[in-house]
PDB file of C-alpha atoms in Angstrom:
ATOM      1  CA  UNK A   1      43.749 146.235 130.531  1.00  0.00           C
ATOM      2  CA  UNK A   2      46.990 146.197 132.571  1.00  0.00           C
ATOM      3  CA  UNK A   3      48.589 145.211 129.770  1.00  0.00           C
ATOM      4  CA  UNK A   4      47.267 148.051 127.328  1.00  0.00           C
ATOM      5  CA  UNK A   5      48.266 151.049 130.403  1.00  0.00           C
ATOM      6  CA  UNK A   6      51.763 149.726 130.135  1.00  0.00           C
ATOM      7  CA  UNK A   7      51.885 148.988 126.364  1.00  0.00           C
ATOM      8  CA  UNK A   8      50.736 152.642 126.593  1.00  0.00           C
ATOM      9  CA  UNK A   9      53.286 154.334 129.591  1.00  0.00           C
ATOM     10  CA  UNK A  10      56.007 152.608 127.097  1.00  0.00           C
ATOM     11  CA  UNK A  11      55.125 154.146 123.998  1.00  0.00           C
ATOM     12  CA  UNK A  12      54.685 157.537 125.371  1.00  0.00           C
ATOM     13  CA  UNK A  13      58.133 157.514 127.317  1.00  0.00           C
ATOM     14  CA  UNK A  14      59.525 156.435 124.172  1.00  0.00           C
ATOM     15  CA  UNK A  15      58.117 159.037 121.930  1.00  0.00           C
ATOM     16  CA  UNK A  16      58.709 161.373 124.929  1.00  0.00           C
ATOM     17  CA  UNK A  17      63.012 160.467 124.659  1.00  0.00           C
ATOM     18  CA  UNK A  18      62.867 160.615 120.985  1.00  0.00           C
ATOM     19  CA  UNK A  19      61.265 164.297 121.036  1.00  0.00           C
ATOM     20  CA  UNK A  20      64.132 165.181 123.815  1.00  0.00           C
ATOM     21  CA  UNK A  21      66.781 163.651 121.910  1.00  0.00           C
ATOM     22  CA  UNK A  22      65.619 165.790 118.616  1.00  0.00           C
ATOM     23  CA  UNK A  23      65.326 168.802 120.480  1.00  0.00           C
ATOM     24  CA  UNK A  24      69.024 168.818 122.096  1.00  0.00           C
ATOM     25  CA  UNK A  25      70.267 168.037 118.155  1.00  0.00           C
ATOM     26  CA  UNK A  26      72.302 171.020 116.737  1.00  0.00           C
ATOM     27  CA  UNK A  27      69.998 172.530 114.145  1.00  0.00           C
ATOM     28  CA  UNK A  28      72.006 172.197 110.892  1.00  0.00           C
ATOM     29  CA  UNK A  29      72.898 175.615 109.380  1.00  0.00           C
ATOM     30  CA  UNK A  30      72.515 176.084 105.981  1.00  0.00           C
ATOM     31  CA  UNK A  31      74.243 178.868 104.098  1.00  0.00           C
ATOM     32  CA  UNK A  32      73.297 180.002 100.571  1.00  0.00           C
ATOM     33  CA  UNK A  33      75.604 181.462  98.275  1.00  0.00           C
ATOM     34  CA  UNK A  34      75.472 184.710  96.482  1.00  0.00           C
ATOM     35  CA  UNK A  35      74.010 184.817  92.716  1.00  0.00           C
ATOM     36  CA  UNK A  36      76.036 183.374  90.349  1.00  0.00           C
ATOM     37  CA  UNK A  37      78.272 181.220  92.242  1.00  0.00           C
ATOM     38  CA  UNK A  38      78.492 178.247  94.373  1.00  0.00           C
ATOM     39  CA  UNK A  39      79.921 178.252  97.699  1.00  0.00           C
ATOM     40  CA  UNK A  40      79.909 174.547  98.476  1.00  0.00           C
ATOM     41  CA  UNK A  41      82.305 174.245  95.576  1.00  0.00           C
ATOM     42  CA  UNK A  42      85.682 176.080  96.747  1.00  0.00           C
ATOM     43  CA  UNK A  43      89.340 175.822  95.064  1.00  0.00           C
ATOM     44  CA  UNK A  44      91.178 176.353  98.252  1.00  0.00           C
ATOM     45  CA  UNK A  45      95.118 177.577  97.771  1.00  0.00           C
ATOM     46  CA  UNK A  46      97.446 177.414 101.158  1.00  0.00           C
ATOM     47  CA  UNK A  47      99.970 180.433 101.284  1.00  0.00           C
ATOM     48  CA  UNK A  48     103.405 181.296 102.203  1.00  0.00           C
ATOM     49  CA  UNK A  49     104.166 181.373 106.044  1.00  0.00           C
ATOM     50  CA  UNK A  50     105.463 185.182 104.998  1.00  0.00           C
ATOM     51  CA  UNK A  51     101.527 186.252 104.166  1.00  0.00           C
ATOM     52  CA  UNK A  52     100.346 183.888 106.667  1.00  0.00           C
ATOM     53  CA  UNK A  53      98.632 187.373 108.008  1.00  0.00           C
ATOM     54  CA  UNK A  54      97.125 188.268 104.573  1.00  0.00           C
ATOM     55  CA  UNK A  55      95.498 191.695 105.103  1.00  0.00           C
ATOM     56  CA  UNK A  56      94.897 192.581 101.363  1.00  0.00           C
ATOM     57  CA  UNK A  57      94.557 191.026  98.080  1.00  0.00           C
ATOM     58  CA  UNK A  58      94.231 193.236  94.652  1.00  0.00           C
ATOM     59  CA  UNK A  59      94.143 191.612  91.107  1.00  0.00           C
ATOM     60  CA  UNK A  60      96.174 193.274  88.791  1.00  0.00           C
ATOM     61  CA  UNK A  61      94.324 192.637  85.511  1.00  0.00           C
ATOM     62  CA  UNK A  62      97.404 194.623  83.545  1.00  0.00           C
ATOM     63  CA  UNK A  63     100.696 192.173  84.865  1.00  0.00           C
ATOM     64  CA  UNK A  64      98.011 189.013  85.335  1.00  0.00           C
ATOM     65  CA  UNK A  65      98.902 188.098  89.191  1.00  0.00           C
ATOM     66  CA  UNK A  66      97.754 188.992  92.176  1.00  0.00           C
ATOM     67  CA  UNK A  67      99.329 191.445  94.656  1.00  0.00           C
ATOM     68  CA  UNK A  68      98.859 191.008  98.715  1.00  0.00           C
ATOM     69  CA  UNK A  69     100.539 192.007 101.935  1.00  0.00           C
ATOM     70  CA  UNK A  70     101.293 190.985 105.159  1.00  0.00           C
ATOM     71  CA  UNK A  71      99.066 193.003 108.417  1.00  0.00           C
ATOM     72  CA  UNK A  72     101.898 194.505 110.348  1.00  0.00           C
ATOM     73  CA  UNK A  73     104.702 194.109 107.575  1.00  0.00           C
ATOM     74  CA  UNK A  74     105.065 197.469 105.226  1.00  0.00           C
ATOM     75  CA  UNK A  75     105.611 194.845 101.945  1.00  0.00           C
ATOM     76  CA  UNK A  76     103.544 194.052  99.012  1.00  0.00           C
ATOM     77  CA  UNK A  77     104.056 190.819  97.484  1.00  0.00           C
ATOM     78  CA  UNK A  78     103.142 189.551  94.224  1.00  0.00           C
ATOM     79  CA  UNK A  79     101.317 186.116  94.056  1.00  0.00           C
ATOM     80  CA  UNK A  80     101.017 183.902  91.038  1.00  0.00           C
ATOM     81  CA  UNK A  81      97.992 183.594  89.046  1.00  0.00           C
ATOM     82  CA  UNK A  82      97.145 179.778  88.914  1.00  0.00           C
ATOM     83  CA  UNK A  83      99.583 178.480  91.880  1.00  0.00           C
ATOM     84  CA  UNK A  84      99.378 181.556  94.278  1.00  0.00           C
ATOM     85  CA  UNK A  85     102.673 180.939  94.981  1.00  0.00           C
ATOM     86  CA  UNK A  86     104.983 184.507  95.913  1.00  0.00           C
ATOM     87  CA  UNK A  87     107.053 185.210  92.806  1.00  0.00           C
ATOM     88  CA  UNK A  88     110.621 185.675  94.116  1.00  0.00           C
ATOM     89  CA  UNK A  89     112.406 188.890  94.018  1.00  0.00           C
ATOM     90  CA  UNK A  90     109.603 190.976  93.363  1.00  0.00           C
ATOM     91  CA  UNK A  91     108.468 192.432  96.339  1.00  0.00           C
ATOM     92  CA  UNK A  92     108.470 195.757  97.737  1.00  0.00           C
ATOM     93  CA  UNK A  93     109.105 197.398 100.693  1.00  0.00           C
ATOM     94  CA  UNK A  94     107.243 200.478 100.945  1.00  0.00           C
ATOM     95  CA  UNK A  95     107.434 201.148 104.559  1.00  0.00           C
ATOM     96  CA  UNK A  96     108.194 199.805 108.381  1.00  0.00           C
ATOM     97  CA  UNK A  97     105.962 197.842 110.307  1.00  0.00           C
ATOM     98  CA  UNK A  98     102.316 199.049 110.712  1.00  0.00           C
ATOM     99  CA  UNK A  99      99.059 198.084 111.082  1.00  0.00           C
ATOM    100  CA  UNK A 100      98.482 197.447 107.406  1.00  0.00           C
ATOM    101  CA  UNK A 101      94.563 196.742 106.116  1.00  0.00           C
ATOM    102  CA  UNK A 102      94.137 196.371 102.531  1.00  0.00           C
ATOM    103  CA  UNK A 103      95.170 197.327  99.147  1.00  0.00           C
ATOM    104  CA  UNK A 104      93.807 198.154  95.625  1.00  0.00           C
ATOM    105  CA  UNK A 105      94.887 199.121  92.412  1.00  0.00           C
ATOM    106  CA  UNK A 106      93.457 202.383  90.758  1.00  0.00           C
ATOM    107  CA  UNK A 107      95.420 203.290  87.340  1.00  0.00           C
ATOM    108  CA  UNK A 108      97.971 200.658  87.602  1.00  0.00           C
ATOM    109  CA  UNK A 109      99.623 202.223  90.827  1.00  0.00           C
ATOM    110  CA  UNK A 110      98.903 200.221  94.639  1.00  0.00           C
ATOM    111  CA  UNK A 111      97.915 202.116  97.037  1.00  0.00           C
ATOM    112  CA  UNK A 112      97.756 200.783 100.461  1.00  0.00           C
ATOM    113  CA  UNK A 113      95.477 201.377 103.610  1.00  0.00           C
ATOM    114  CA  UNK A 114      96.947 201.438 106.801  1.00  0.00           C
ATOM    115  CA  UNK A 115      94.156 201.015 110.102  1.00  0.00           C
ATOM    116  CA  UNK A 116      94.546 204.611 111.100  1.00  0.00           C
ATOM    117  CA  UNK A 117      92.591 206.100 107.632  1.00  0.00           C
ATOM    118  CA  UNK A 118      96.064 206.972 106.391  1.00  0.00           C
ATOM    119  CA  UNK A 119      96.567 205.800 102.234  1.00  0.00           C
ATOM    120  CA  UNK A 120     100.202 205.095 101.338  1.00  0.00           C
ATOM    121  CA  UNK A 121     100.488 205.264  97.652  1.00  0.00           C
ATOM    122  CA  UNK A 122     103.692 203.564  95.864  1.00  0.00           C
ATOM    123  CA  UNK A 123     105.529 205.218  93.267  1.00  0.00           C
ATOM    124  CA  UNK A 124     109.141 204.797  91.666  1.00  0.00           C
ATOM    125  CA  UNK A 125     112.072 207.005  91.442  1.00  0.00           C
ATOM    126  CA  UNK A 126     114.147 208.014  88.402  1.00  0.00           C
ATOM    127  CA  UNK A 127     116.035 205.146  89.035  1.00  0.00           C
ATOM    128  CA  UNK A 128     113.082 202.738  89.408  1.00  0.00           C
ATOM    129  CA  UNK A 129     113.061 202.157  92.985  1.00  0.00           C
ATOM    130  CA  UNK A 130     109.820 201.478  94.197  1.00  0.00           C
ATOM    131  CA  UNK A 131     108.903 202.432  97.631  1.00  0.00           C
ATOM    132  CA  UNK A 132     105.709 204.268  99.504  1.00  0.00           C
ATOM    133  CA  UNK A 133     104.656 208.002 100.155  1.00  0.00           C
ATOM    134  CA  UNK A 134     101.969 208.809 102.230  1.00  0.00           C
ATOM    135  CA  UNK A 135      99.265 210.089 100.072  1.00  0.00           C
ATOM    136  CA  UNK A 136      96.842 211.269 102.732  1.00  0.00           C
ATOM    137  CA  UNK A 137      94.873 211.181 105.843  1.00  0.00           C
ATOM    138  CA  UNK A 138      91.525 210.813 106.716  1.00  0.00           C
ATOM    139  CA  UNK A 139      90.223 213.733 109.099  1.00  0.00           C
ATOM    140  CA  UNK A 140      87.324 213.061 110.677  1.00  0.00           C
ATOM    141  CA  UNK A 141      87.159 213.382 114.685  1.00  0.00           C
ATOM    142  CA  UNK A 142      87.233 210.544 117.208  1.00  0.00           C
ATOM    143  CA  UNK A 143      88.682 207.027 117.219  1.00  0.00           C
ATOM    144  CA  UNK A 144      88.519 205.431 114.315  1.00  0.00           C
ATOM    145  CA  UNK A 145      89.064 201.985 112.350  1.00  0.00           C
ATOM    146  CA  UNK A 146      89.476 201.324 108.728  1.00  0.00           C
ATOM    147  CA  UNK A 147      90.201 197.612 107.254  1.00  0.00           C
ATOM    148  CA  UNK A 148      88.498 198.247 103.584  1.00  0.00           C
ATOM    149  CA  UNK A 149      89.545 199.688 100.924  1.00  0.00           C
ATOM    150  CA  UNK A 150      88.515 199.513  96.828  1.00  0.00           C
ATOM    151  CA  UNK A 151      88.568 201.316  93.777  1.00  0.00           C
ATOM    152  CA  UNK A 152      85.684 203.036  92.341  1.00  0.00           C
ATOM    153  CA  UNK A 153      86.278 204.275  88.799  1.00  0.00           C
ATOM    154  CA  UNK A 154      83.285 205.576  88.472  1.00  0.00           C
ATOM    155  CA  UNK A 155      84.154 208.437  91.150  1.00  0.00           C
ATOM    156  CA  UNK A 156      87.587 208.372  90.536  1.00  0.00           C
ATOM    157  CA  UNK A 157      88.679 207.584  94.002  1.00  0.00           C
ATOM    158  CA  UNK A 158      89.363 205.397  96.258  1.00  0.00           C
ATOM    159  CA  UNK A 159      86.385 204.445  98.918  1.00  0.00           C
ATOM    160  CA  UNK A 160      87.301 203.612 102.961  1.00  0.00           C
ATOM    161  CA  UNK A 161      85.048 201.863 104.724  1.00  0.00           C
ATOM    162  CA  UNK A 162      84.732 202.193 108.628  1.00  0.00           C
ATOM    163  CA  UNK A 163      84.985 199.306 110.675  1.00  0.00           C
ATOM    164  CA  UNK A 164      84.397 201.342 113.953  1.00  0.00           C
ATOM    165  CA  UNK A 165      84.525 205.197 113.502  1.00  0.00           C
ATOM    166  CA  UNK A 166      82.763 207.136 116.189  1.00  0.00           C
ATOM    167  CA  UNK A 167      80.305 209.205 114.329  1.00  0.00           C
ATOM    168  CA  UNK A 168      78.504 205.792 112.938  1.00  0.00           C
ATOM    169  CA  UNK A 169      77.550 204.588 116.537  1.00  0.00           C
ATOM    170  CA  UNK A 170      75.808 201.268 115.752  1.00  0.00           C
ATOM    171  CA  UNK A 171      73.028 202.769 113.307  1.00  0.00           C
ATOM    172  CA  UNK A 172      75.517 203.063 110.410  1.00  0.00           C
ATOM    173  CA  UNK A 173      78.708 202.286 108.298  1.00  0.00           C
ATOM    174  CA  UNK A 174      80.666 205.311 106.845  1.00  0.00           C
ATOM    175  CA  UNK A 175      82.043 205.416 103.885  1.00  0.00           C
ATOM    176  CA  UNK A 176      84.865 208.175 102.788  1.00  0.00           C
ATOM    177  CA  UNK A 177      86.457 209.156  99.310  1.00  0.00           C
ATOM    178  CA  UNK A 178      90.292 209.823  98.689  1.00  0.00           C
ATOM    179  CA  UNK A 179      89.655 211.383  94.802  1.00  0.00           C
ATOM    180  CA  UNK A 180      92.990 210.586  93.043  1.00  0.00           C
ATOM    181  CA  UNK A 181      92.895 214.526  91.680  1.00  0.00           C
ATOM    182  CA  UNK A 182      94.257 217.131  94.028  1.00  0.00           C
ATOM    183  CA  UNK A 183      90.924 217.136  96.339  1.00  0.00           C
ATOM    184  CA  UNK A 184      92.020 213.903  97.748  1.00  0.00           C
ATOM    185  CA  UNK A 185      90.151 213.249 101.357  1.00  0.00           C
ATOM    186  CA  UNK A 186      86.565 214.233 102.022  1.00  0.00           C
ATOM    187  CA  UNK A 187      85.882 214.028 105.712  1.00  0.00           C
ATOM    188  CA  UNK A 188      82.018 214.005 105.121  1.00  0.00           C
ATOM    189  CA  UNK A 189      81.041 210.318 103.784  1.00  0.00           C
ATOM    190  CA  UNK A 190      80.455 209.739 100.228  1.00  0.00           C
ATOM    191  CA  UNK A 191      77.446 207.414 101.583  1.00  0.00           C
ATOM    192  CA  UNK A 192      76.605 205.382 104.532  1.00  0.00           C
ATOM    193  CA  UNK A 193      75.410 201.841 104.408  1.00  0.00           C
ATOM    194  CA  UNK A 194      72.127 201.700 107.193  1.00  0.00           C
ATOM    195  CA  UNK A 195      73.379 199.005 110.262  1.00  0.00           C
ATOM    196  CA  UNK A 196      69.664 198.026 110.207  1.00  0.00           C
ATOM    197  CA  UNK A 197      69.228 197.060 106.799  1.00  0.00           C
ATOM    198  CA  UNK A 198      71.857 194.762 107.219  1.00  0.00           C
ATOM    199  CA  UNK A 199      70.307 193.088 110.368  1.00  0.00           C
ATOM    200  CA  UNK A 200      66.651 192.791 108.427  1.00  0.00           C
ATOM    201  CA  UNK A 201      68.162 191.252 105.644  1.00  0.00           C
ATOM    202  CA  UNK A 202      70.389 188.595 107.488  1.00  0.00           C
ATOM    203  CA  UNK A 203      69.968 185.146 107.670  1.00  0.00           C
ATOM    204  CA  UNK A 204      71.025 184.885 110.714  1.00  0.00           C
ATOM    205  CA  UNK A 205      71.294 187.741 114.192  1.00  0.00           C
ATOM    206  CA  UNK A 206      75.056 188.398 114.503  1.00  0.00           C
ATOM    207  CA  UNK A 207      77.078 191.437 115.437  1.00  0.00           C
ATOM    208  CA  UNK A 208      77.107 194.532 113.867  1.00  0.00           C
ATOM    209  CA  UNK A 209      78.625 194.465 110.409  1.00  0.00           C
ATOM    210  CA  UNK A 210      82.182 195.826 110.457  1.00  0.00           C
ATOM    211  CA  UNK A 211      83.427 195.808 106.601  1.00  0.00           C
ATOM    212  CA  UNK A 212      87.003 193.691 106.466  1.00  0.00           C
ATOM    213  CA  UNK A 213      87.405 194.214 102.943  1.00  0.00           C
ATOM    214  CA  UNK A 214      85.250 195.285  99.430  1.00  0.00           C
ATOM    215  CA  UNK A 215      85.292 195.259  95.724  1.00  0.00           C
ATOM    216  CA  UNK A 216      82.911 195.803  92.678  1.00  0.00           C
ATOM    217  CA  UNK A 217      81.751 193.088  91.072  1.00  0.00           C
ATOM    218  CA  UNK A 218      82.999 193.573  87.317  1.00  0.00           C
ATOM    219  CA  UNK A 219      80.389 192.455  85.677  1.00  0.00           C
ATOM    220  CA  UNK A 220      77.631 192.988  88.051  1.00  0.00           C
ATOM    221  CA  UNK A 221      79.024 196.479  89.050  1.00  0.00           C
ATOM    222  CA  UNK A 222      77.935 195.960  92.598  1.00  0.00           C
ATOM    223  CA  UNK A 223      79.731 196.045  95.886  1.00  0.00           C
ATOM    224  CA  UNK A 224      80.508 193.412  97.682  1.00  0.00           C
ATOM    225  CA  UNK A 225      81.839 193.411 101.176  1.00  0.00           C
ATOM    226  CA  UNK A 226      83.093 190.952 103.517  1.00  0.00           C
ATOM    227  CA  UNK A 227      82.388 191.212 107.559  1.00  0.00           C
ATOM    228  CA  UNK A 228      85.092 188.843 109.430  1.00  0.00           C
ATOM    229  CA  UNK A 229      83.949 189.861 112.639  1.00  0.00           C
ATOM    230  CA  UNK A 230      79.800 188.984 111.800  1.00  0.00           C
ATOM    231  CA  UNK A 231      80.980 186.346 109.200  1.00  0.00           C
ATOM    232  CA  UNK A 232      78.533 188.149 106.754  1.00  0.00           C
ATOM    233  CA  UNK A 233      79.012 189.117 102.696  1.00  0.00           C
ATOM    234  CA  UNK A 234      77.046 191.934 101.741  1.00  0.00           C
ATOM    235  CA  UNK A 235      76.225 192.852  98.434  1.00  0.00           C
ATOM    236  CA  UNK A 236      75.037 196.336  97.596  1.00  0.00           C
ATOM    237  CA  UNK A 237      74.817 199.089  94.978  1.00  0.00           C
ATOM    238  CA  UNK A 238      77.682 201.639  94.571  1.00  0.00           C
ATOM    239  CA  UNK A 239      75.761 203.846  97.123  1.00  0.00           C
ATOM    240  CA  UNK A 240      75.539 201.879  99.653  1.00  0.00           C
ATOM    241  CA  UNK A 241      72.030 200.909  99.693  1.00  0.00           C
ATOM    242  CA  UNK A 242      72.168 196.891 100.473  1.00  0.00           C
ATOM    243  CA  UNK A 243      70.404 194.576  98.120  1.00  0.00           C
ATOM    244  CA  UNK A 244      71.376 191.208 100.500  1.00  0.00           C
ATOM    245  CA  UNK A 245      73.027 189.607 103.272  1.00  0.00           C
ATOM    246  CA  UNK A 246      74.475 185.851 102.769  1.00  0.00           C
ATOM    247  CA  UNK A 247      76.627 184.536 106.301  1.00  0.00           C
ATOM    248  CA  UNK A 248      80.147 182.899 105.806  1.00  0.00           C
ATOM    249  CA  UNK A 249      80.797 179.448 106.986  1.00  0.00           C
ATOM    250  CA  UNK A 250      83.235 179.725 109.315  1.00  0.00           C
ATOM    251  CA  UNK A 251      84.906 176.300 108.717  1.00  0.00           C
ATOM    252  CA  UNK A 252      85.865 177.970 104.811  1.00  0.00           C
ATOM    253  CA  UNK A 253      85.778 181.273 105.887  1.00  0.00           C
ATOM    254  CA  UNK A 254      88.118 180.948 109.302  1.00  0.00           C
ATOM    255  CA  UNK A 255      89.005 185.507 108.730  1.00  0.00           C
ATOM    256  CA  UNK A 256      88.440 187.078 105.610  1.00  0.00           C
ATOM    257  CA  UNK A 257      90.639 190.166 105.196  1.00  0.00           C
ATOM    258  CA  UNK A 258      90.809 190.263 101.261  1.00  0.00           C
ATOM    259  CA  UNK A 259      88.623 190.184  98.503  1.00  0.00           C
ATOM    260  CA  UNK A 260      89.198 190.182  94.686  1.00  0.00           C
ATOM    261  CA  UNK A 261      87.974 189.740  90.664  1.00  0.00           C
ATOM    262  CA  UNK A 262      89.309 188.650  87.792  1.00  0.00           C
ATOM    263  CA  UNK A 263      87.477 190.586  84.789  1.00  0.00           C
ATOM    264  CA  UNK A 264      85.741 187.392  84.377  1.00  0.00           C
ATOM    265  CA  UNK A 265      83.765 187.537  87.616  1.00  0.00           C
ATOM    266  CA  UNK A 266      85.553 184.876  89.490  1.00  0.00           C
ATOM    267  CA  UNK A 267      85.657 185.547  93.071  1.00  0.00           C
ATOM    268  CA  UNK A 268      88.962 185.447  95.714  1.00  0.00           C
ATOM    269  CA  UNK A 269      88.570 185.588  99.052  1.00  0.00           C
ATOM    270  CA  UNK A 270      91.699 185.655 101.776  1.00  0.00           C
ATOM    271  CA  UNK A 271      91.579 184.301 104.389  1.00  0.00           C
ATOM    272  CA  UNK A 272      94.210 184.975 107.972  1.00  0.00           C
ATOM    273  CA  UNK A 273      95.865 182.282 108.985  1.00  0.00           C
ATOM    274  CA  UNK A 274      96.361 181.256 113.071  1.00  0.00           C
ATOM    275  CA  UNK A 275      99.013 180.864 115.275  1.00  0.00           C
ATOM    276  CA  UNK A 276      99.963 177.069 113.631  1.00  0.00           C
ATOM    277  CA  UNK A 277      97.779 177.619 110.583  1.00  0.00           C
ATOM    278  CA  UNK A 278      98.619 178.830 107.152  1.00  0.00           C
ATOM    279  CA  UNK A 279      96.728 181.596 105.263  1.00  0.00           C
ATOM    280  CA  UNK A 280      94.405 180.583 102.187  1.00  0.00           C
ATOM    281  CA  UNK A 281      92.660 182.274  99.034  1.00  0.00           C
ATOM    282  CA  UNK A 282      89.653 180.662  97.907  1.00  0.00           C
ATOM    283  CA  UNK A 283      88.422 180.873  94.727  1.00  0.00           C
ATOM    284  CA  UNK A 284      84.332 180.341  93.471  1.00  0.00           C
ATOM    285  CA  UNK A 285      84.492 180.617  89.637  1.00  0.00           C
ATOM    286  CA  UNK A 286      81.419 183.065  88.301  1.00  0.00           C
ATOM    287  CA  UNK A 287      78.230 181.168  86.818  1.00  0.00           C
ATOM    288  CA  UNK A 288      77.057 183.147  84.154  1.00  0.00           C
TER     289      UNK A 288
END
């Protein structure tokens, strides 16, 4: 009998360190990827140390390359399709330094968004100088914070998201139209996306979504918009009403400031470097 009590004490203080050591285990995240594409298998491309702050990334569909720009630099560099690579002697500087945020391409001109709501638009001279004009100015009230930018051709404009504006609070995301006619700005939103959807439908509790960048899917013709701060992609329909909520891995998705598509539905997603690190653009080809 003494024998079966401490056959017995052994087993249970066995079973007892095996549930402890299970319990203090990491629980293994898993992130799914978005419809028609698969996240586990990225094309990663380093960048230059001059966009190691990549802010913005546009496709041009018309010259086949990709433009992009440095955060605090006013310059717009153009990238090479396949090797990402800056194309020499091509740039242009449209401006001084700033707080630069993103940039998209709406009739074949760039137009860039600087933090403060204000859109620089680029145009050339008679003697085909490029450089930047301010083409307006957001006027709503309060402090404000803008990081995403796209172009919706449907509407004709261009569509700001807030990353912090003060008439959201934390029960919404506003988002504002600059209409390429005459009208430009409309201080009253164009829609808002609702802060709680976005909690309900993510995997995972995180911080309050704060849009980094955006662009419509060109086949799909939704939006999709990345979240650095809550490492969250949200897809939704041109209204703002959101359809899902995937999380980013951090370890592929270390900042992402820019978004992008190729007409084929292949994704490109920027990503700021660090102090010692470079910048990246990862691409997820589209599954049909």
């Amino acid at each position: 009998m003494q024998g079966i009590k401490l056959f017995r004490k052994i087993f249970l203080l066995g079973l007892l360190v095996v549930v402890l050591n299970n319990s203090c285990k990491p629980k293994k995240l898993v992130y799914k990827s978005p419809p028609h594409y698969n996240f586990s298998d990225p094309k990663e491309y380093k960048l230059d140390l001059l966009i190691r702050e990549i802010s913005g990334l546009a496709w041009d569909s018309q010259n086949d390359e990709f433009l992009s720009h440095n955060d605090e630099k006013g310059v717009i560099y153009f990238l090479d399709k396949e090797t990402k690579e800056i194309k020499q002697g091509r740039e242009i500087k449209f401006a001084g330094k700033g707080d630069y945020e993103d940039i998209a391409i709406a009739n074949g001109i760039p137009y860039v968004l600087l933090s403060n709501g204000t859109i620089t638009k680029i145009v050339t001279d008679s003697a085909g100088v490029k450089t930047g004009v301010e083409a307006g100015k957001i006027g709503i009230s309060g402090t404000n914070d803008f990081e995403a930018m796209y172009y919706d051709s449907t509407r004709k404009a261009l569509i700001i998201l807030c990353k912090n504006c003060a008439m959201d609070n934390k029960k919404t995301i506003s988002a504002f139209a600059f209409y390429l006619d005459s009208t430009g700005f409309v201080d009253k939103p164009v829609f808002t996306i609702d802060a709680a959807k976005v909690d309900e439908l993510s995997p995972r509790k995180t911080s309050k979504l704060q849009p980094s960048a955006a662009a419509i899917h060109p086949k799909l013709n939704k939006l999709f918009i990345l979240s650095s701060a809550s490492n969250q992609l949200v897809i939704a329909d041109l209204n703002g009403n959101v359809e899902s909520v995937y999380m980013l891995a951090k370890k592929l998705f270390p900042q992402p400031e820019g978004i992008a598509f190729k007409s084929a539905g292949d994704i490109f997603i920027s990503n700021e470097g660090g102090v010692t690190s470079k910048g990246s653009i990862i691409r997820f080809a589209y599954i049909p």
